[in-house]
Structure formats: C-alpha cells, structure tokens
Short mmCIF file of C-alpha atoms in Angstrom, two decimals:
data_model
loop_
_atom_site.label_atom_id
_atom_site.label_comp_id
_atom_site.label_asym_id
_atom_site.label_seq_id
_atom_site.Cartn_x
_atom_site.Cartn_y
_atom_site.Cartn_z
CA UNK A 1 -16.39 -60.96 41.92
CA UNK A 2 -14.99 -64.34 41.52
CA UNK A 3 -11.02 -64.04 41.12
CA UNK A 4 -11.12 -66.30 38.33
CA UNK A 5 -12.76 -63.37 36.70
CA UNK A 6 -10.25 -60.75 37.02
CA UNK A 7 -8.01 -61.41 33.77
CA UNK A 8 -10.94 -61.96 31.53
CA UNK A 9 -12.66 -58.30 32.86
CA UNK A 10 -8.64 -57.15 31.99
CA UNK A 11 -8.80 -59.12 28.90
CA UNK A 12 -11.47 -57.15 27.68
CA UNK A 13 -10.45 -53.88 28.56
CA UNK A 14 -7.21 -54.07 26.53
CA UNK A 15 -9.21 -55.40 23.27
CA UNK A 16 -11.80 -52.32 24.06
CA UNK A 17 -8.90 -49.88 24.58
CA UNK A 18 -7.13 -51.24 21.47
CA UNK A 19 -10.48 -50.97 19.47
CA UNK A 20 -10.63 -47.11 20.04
CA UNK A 21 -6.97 -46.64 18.88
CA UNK A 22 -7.31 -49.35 15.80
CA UNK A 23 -10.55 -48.19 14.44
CA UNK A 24 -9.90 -44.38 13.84
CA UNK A 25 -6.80 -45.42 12.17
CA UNK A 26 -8.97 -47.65 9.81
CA UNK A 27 -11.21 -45.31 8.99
CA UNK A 28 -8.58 -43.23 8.14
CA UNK A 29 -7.35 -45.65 5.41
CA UNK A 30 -9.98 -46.04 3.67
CA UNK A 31 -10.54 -42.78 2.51
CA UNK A 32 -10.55 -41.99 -0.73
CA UNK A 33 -10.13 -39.88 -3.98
CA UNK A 34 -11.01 -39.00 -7.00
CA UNK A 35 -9.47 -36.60 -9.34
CA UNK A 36 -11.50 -33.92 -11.27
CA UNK A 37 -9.80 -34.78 -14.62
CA UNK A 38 -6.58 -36.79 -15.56
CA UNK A 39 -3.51 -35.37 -16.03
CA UNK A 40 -1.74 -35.08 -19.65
CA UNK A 41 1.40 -37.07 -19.96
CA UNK A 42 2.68 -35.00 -21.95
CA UNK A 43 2.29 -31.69 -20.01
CA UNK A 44 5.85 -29.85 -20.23
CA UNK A 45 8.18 -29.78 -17.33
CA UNK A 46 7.69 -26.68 -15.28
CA UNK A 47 4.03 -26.04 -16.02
CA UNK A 48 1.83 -25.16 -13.50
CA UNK A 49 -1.97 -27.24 -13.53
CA UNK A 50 -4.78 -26.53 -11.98
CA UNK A 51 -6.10 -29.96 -10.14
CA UNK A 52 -9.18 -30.61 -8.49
CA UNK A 53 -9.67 -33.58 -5.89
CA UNK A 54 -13.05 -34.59 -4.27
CA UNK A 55 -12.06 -36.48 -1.10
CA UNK A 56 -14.50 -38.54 1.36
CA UNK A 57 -14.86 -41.79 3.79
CA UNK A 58 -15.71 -44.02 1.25
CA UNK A 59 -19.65 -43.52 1.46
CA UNK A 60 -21.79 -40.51 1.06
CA UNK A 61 -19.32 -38.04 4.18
CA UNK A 62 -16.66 -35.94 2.36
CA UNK A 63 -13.94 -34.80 4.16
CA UNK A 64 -13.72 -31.56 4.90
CA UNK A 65 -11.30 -29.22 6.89
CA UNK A 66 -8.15 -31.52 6.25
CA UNK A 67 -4.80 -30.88 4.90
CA UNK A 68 -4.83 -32.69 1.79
CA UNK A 69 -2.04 -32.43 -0.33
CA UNK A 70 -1.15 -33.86 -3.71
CA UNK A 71 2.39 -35.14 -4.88
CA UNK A 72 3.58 -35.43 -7.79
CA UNK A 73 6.92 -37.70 -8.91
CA UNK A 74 8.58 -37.30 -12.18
CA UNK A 75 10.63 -40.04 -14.30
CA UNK A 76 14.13 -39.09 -12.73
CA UNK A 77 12.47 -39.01 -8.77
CA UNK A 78 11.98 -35.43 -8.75
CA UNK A 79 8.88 -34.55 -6.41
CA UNK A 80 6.28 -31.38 -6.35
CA UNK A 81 4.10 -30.85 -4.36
CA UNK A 82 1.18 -28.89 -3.59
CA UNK A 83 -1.76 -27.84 -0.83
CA UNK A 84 -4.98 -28.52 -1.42
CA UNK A 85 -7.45 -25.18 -1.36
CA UNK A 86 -11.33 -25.76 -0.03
CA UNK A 87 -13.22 -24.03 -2.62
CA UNK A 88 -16.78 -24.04 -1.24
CA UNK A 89 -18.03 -27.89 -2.34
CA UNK A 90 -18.22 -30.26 0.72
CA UNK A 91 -14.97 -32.21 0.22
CA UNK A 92 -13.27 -30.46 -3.09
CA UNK A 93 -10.44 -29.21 -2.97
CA UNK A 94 -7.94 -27.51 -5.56
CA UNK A 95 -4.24 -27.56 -5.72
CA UNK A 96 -1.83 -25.06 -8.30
CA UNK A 97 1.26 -27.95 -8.87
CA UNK A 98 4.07 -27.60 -11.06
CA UNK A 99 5.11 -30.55 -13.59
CA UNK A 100 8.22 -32.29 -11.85
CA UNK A 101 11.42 -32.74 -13.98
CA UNK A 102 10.87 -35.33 -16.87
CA UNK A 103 7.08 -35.17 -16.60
CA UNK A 104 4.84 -36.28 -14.38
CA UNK A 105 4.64 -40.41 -13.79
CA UNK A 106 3.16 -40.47 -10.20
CA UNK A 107 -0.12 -39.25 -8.36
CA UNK A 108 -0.24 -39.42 -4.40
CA UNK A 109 -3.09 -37.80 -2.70
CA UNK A 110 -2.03 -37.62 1.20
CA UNK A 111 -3.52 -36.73 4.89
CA UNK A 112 -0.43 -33.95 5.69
CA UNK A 113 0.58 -34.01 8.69
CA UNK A 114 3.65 -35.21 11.27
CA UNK A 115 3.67 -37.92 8.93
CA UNK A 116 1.64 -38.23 5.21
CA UNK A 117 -1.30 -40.45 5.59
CA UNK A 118 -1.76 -41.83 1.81
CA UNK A 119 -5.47 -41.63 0.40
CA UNK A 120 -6.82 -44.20 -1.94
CA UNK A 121 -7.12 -42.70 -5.80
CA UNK A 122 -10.29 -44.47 -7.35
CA UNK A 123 -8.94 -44.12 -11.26
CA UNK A 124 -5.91 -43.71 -13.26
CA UNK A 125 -4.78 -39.63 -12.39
CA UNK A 126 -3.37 -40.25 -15.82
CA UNK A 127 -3.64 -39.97 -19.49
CA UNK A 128 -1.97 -40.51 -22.34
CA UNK A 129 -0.79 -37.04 -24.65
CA UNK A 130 -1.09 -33.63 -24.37
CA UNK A 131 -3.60 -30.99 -22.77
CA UNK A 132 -7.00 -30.77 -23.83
CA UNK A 133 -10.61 -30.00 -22.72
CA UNK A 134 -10.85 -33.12 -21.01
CA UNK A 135 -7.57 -33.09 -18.60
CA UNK A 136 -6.16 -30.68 -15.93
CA UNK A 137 -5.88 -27.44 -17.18
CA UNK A 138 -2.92 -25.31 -17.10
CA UNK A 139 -2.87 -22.56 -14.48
CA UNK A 140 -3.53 -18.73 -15.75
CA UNK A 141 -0.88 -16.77 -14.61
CA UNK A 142 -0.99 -14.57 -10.93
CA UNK A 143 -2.02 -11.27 -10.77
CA UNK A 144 0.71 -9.04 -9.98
CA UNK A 145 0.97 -7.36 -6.20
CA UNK A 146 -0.53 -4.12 -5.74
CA UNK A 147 1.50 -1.23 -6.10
CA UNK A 148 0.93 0.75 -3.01
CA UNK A 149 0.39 4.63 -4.42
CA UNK A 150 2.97 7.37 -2.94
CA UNK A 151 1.89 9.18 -0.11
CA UNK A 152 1.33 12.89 -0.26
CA UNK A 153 3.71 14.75 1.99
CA UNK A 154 2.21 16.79 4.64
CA UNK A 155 3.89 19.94 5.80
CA UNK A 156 3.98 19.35 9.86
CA UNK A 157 1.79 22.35 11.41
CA UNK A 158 4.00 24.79 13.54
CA UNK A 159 3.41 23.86 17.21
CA UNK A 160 0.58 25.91 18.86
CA UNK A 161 3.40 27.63 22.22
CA UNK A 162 5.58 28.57 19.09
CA UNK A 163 6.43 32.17 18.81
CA UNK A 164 5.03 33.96 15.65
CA UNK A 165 7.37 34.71 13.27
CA UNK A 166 8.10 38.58 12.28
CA UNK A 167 7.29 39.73 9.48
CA UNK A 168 10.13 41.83 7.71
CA UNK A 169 8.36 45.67 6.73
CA UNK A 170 9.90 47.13 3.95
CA UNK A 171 12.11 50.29 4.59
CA UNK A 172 10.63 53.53 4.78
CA UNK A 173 11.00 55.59 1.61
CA UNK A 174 13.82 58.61 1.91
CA UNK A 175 11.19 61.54 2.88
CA UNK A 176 10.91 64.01 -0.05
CA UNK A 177 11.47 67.67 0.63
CA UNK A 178 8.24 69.85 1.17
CA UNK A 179 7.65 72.00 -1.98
CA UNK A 180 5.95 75.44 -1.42
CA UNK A 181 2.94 76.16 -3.95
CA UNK A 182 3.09 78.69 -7.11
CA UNK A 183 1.17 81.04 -5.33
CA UNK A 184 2.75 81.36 -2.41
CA UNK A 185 6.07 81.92 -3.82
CA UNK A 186 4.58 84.78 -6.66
CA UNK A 187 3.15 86.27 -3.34
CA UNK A 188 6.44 86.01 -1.28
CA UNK A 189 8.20 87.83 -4.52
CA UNK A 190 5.77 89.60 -4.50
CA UNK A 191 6.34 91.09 -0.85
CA UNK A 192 10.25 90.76 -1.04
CA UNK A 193 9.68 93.94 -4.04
CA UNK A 194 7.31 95.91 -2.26
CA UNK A 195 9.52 96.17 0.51
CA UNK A 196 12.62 96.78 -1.14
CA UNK A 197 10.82 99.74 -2.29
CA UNK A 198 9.34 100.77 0.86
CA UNK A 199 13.18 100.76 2.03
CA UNK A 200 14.43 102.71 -1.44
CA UNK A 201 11.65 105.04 -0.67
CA UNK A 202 12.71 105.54 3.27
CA UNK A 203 16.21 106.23 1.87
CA UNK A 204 15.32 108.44 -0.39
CA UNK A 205 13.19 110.62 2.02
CA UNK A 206 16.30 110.51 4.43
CA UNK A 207 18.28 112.29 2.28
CA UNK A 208 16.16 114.85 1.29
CA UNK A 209 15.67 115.79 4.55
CA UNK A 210 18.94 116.15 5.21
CA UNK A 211 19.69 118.37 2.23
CA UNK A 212 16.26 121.06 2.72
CA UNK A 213 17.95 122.80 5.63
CA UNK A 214 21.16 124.19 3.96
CA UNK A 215 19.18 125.79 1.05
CA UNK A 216 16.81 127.34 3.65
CA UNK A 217 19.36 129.56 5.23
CA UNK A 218 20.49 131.74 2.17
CA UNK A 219 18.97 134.68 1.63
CA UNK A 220 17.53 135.08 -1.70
CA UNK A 221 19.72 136.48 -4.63
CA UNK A 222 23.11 135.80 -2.60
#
C-alpha cells in the first residue's frame, strides 16, 4: 500500500466507527408516542389516572421490553411520575400517575435510564375540561393485602427416649371388717347354749354323787 494511502484508510475508519456510535443514538430519537386518550385538564390534584402509551421506531416495530416512563409537570413545577407496565400488546404500555399539584400542564414520555431519553408525543396528551368517556380514566382503587389467617398451634409431641409419665392410682379404700352370716351366728348361739347346759348338767351330776353316799350308810328307821 502506497503511503499516501494511509490517512485516507484512517480517515475512513473514524467516520465508520463514528457511524456505529451516531446511528443507534438516532434511531433512538426518533421514537415515538402516542397516548391512548388525552388527559382532562381539569382532573383534580391528587387523582390517580390510568394512561396508556403505544410506543414504536417510527414505522411498523414497537418497542418492546423498555423502561418507559411518563412525567407529568404541574402549573407550580411539581413533577409525578410513573413506570410504564407491558400489558400483553406489542409496544403498549400502562402507567397508574397521580395529578401533580395545580393540575397537570405537561406530558413527557421518556427512555429511563442513567439519563431520560425523551420520546416524541405524536398529539396534544391534552384536553380541555373534566373526565369523560373519551379521556384517561381515573384509577379504581387497590385491593387491599391479604390478611394472612392465624396459625393453629400445635402441641409439640413428647420426645420418643422420654420417660413415661406415672400415672397417679387412687388410694386404696379403708378395708371393711368381715361380717359373719345370720346363720352362722344362730348356729354359734346355738352351740354356746347347748354347752352351757352340758356343763349345768355335769355340775349337777357332781353333786349328786357326792351327796348318795352319806344317806347310804344309815340304817333304816334310825
């Protein structure tokens, strides 16, 4: 190669590299959007809107997968500002933003990122009064959180090495003395007589004995 030729070859490296860095950025602002419905004018300070932006390239290619946000500025400077939600349709996304102080005067669509990349809005995000069928609609309110429901308690199993608890037995009743039938004590009565008489009639028998040999010694008519 000729060195007269060297700074053109590096003359057109630097326009290609510069090309590559210039042209993404291009395509970048030209993007645009477009707003589902206006917003009311006359939408109070503090209400939240529902807002739905389509955003693409500037042909026929949404863009999808960005962080597109949408900014609202009120009459005193106030800001709000709010993330747009895909919701399904190549390039649509929706955004829950609150009216700034003083109403709403300004609409910025944006590229988030380390620094806002504005995107083109194709009509007036405006319009004059209050809200109707045909503008942004105001936001229905959250559902609350879930309550979580109380657990039930669970009484913690005794460990299987741990000893068995006794069982308290109830005391013994006082023991009850033994009562003999009616029989047996009629027959032990019974006994107790007929042998008191068997000794009366032992007695009895002892002294007559004793008495027949004095009146067997007298002669008869002494």
């Amino acid at each position: 190669m000729r060195p007269t030729a060297r700074p053109l070859v590096a003359a057109l490296a630097a326009a290609a590299l510069l090309a590559c860095l210039v042209v993404p950025a291009m395509a970048k602002e030209f993007l645009q959007a477009r707003l589902d419905a206006p917003i009311a004018m006359d939408t109070p300070p503090g209400t939240e809107i529902l807002v739905g932006v389509s955003v693409d390239d500037g042909s026929t290619h949404p863009v999808e997968g960005s962080p597109i946000q949408l900014i609202l500025t009120g009459r005193d400077g106030s800001t709000t500002r709010a993330a747009g939600a895909a919701d399904g349709k190549p390039g649509h996304y929706t955004m829950r933003i609150k009216i700034p102080a003083g109403g709403a005067r300004r609409a910025e669509v944006v590229m988030h990122g380390t620094s806002d990349l504005p995107i083109m809005l194709q009509a007036d995000p405006f319009t004059f009064g209050s809200v109707t069928a045909r503008t942004a609609q105001v936001a229905p309110p959250l559902a609350p959180p879930m309550t979580p429901f109380p657990r039930a308690t669970t009484v913690a199993a005794a460990p299987a090495n741990a000893p068995a608890q006794k069982l308290e037995s109830p005391p013994a009743p006082a023991p009850v003395p033994a009562r003999f039938p009616p029989a047996v004590v009629v027959g032990l009565i019974v006994l107790a007589v007929v042998l008191a008489a068997t000794a009366l009639a032992v007695v009895r028998r002892s002294r007559a004995a004793r008495r027949t040999p004095a009146t067997a010694g007298r002669a008869p008519g002494a």
